[in-house]
Amino acid sequence: MKTKILMVCLGNICRSPLAEGILASKLDPTKFMVDSAGTAGYHVGELADRRSIATAKQYGIDITYQRSRKFVRSDFQTFEYIFAMDQSNYNNILSLAKTAEDRSKVHLMLNQISPNSNAEVPDPYYGGDQGFENVFQMLDEACSIFAAKLSKS
Ligand code: 4NP
């Protein structure tokens, strides 16, 4: 059975599609499955934001296969790890958790870099292209650390 990891943001068009693409690029696809979702359904069925697609492409990562979907309660059964991009996503996911096991699967993405700091991946949607590059760099660092842990376990 593959280990399954879910990346979650608000719209599932900017941050979590990048997180999905970056983490997947660092893991063996025969052993791991990476997906992403949004806590809101504003963009369901859409491609990732063109700025996320362009930023990923600059680093050799194709995320054009992705389509936005909403986080659903059954994701707690499907996935072993659920990473929230910010505190609001984290709280929204936890509000759907039913059991202590569900809750134990939810983590803040940037705590991989600085445990317990509760730092957030800023929402780049209303900003310029530099915001997407900034998000890419923080996600790349967090995903490298997490991928190294997974590959050891
Ligand atoms: P994301 O960014 O949560 O990183 O995908 C957003 C995308 C769209 C909206 C908000 C955040 N929106 O309000 O439509």
Tab-separated table of C-alpha atoms and ligand atoms in Angstrom:
chain	number	residue	atom	x	y	z
A	1	MET	CA	0.000	0.000	0.000
A	2	LYS	CA	1.220	3.459	-0.878
A	3	THR	CA	1.604	6.078	1.824
A	4	LYS	CA	-0.817	8.891	0.963
A	5	ILE	CA	-0.245	12.580	1.653
A	6	LEU	CA	-2.768	15.404	1.145
A	7	MET	CA	-1.877	19.097	0.803
A	8	VAL	CA	-4.654	21.543	1.718
A	9	CYS	CA	-5.164	25.300	1.235
A	10	LEU	CA	-8.251	27.475	0.767
A	11	GLY	CA	-8.926	27.400	-2.992
A	12	ASN	CA	-6.730	24.474	-4.122
A	13	ILE	CA	-5.467	26.587	-7.003
A	14	CYS	CA	-2.358	28.391	-5.669
A	15	ARG	CA	-0.493	26.904	-2.690
A	16	SER	CA	-1.578	23.276	-2.317
A	17	PRO	CA	-1.196	22.456	-6.043
A	18	LEU	CA	2.417	23.652	-5.764
A	19	ALA	CA	2.892	21.654	-2.563
A	20	GLU	CA	1.483	18.539	-4.258
A	21	GLY	CA	3.730	18.905	-7.301
A	22	ILE	CA	6.841	19.651	-5.266
A	23	LEU	CA	6.417	16.788	-2.801
A	24	ALA	CA	5.503	14.302	-5.541
A	25	SER	CA	8.701	15.285	-7.404
A	26	LYS	CA	10.761	14.227	-4.362
A	27	LEU	CA	9.108	10.840	-3.730
A	28	ASP	CA	9.033	7.438	-5.419
A	29	PRO	CA	5.597	7.244	-7.113
A	30	THR	CA	5.486	3.481	-6.629
A	31	LYS	CA	5.544	4.012	-2.847
A	32	PHE	CA	3.742	7.330	-2.319
A	33	MET	CA	0.622	9.105	-3.555
A	34	VAL	CA	0.301	12.883	-3.174
A	35	ASP	CA	-2.936	14.827	-3.706
A	36	SER	CA	-4.300	18.273	-2.814
A	37	ALA	CA	-7.625	19.866	-1.914
A	38	GLY	CA	-9.170	23.153	-0.780
A	39	THR	CA	-11.305	23.866	2.258
A	40	ALA	CA	-13.498	26.076	0.021
A	41	GLY	CA	-15.181	25.019	-3.199
A	42	TYR	CA	-14.850	28.287	-5.176
A	43	HIS	CA	-12.638	26.805	-7.877
A	44	VAL	CA	-13.730	23.147	-8.092
A	45	GLY	CA	-12.777	21.553	-11.417
A	46	GLU	CA	-10.379	24.345	-12.390
A	47	LEU	CA	-6.727	24.147	-13.312
A	48	ALA	CA	-4.213	25.553	-10.853
A	49	ASP	CA	-3.676	29.322	-11.064
A	50	ARG	CA	-1.543	30.148	-14.143
A	51	ARG	CA	1.081	31.704	-11.839
A	52	SER	CA	1.427	28.450	-9.858
A	53	ILE	CA	1.657	26.513	-13.130
A	54	ALA	CA	4.360	28.896	-14.439
A	55	THR	CA	6.379	28.851	-11.219
A	56	ALA	CA	6.339	25.052	-11.014
A	57	LYS	CA	7.341	24.828	-14.689
A	58	GLN	CA	10.403	27.021	-14.038
A	59	TYR	CA	11.606	24.275	-11.709
A	60	GLY	CA	10.739	21.430	-14.066
A	61	ILE	CA	7.513	20.423	-12.329
A	62	ASP	CA	4.302	19.949	-14.338
A	63	ILE	CA	1.109	20.568	-12.371
A	64	THR	CA	-1.256	20.974	-15.334
A	65	TYR	CA	-2.797	17.534	-14.660
A	66	GLN	CA	-4.307	18.844	-11.421
A	67	ARG	CA	-7.931	19.971	-10.985
A	68	SER	CA	-9.223	21.779	-7.917
A	69	ARG	CA	-11.367	19.804	-5.518
A	70	LYS	CA	-12.824	20.404	-2.087
A	71	PHE	CA	-11.589	18.657	1.042
A	72	VAL	CA	-14.064	15.979	2.127
A	73	ARG	CA	-14.444	14.170	5.435
A	74	SER	CA	-13.505	10.826	3.845
A	75	ASP	CA	-10.037	12.278	3.194
A	76	PHE	CA	-9.311	11.413	6.840
A	77	GLN	CA	-9.713	7.736	5.897
A	78	THR	CA	-7.780	7.949	2.642
A	79	PHE	CA	-4.683	9.853	3.776
A	80	GLU	CA	-2.056	9.204	6.429
A	81	TYR	CA	-0.769	12.791	6.416
A	82	ILE	CA	-2.771	15.974	5.870
A	83	PHE	CA	-0.797	19.229	5.612
A	84	ALA	CA	-2.498	22.596	6.005
A	85	MET	CA	-0.871	25.648	4.449
A	86	ASP	CA	-2.118	28.108	7.097
A	87	GLN	CA	-3.812	28.252	10.466
A	88	SER	CA	-7.243	28.920	8.987
A	89	ASN	CA	-7.010	25.822	6.745
A	90	TYR	CA	-5.787	23.865	9.778
A	91	ASN	CA	-8.760	24.913	11.891
A	92	ASN	CA	-11.227	24.231	9.075
A	93	ILE	CA	-9.852	20.722	8.547
A	94	LEU	CA	-9.887	19.994	12.282
A	95	SER	CA	-13.510	21.114	12.501
A	96	LEU	CA	-14.382	18.163	10.222
A	97	ALA	CA	-12.362	15.617	12.217
A	98	LYS	CA	-14.387	13.044	14.136
A	99	THR	CA	-11.769	11.085	16.023
A	100	ALA	CA	-8.438	11.614	17.751
A	101	GLU	CA	-6.878	9.590	14.934
A	102	ASP	CA	-8.325	12.026	12.364
A	103	ARG	CA	-6.906	14.961	14.324
A	104	SER	CA	-3.497	13.330	14.661
A	105	LYS	CA	-3.107	13.302	10.864
A	106	VAL	CA	-3.320	17.089	10.482
A	107	HIS	CA	-0.160	19.210	10.510
A	108	LEU	CA	0.924	22.690	9.515
A	109	MET	CA	3.226	22.438	6.493
A	110	LEU	CA	5.894	24.881	7.653
A	111	ASN	CA	6.311	23.161	11.018
A	112	GLN	CA	8.467	20.731	9.017
A	113	ILE	CA	11.021	23.554	8.818
A	114	SER	CA	10.551	25.077	12.289
A	115	PRO	CA	8.700	22.665	14.585
A	116	ASN	CA	6.015	24.335	16.701
A	117	SER	CA	6.547	27.759	15.112
A	118	ASN	CA	3.114	27.555	13.434
A	119	ALA	CA	4.339	29.699	10.543
A	120	GLU	CA	1.985	30.034	7.577
A	121	VAL	CA	2.403	29.759	3.817
A	122	PRO	CA	1.056	33.192	2.762
A	123	ASP	CA	-1.831	33.244	0.301
A	124	PRO	CA	-0.317	34.644	-2.937
A	125	TYR	CA	-3.644	34.912	-4.818
A	126	TYR	CA	-4.048	38.694	-4.678
A	127	GLY	CA	-0.356	39.538	-5.007
A	128	GLY	CA	2.228	39.504	-7.788
A	129	ASP	CA	4.432	36.823	-9.281
A	130	GLN	CA	7.080	37.232	-6.564
A	131	GLY	CA	4.594	35.858	-4.039
A	132	PHE	CA	4.440	32.586	-5.968
A	133	GLU	CA	8.231	32.308	-6.085
A	134	ASN	CA	8.326	32.934	-2.323
A	135	VAL	CA	5.686	30.250	-1.743
A	136	PHE	CA	7.590	27.838	-3.990
A	137	GLN	CA	10.806	28.306	-1.992
A	138	MET	CA	9.194	27.733	1.407
A	139	LEU	CA	7.278	24.692	0.161
A	140	ASP	CA	10.399	23.275	-1.459
A	141	GLU	CA	12.284	23.475	1.833
A	142	ALA	CA	9.414	21.987	3.863
A	143	CYS	CA	8.835	19.188	1.333
A	144	SER	CA	12.543	18.310	1.212
A	145	ILE	CA	12.589	17.833	4.975
A	146	PHE	CA	9.380	15.783	4.983
A	147	ALA	CA	10.441	13.658	1.988
A	148	ALA	CA	13.739	12.842	3.718
A	149	LYS	CA	11.827	11.708	6.830
A	150	LEU	CA	9.444	9.558	4.773
A	151	SER	CA	12.228	7.979	2.793
A	152	LYS	CA	13.971	6.934	6.053
A	153	SER	CA	10.877	5.429	7.645
B	1	4NP	P1	-5.037	29.085	-2.434
B	1	4NP	O1	-5.307	30.610	-2.871
B	1	4NP	O2	-5.836	28.875	-1.175
B	1	4NP	O3	-3.555	29.059	-2.197
B	1	4NP	O4	-5.485	28.233	-3.589
B	1	4NP	C1	-6.586	31.143	-3.053
B	1	4NP	C2	-7.208	31.026	-4.255
B	1	4NP	C3	-8.451	31.577	-4.448
B	1	4NP	C4	-9.085	32.241	-3.427
B	1	4NP	C5	-8.455	32.355	-2.210
B	1	4NP	C6	-7.207	31.796	-2.021
B	1	4NP	N1	-10.344	32.835	-3.630
B	1	4NP	O5	-10.851	33.503	-2.711
B	1	4NP	O6	-10.941	32.674	-4.708
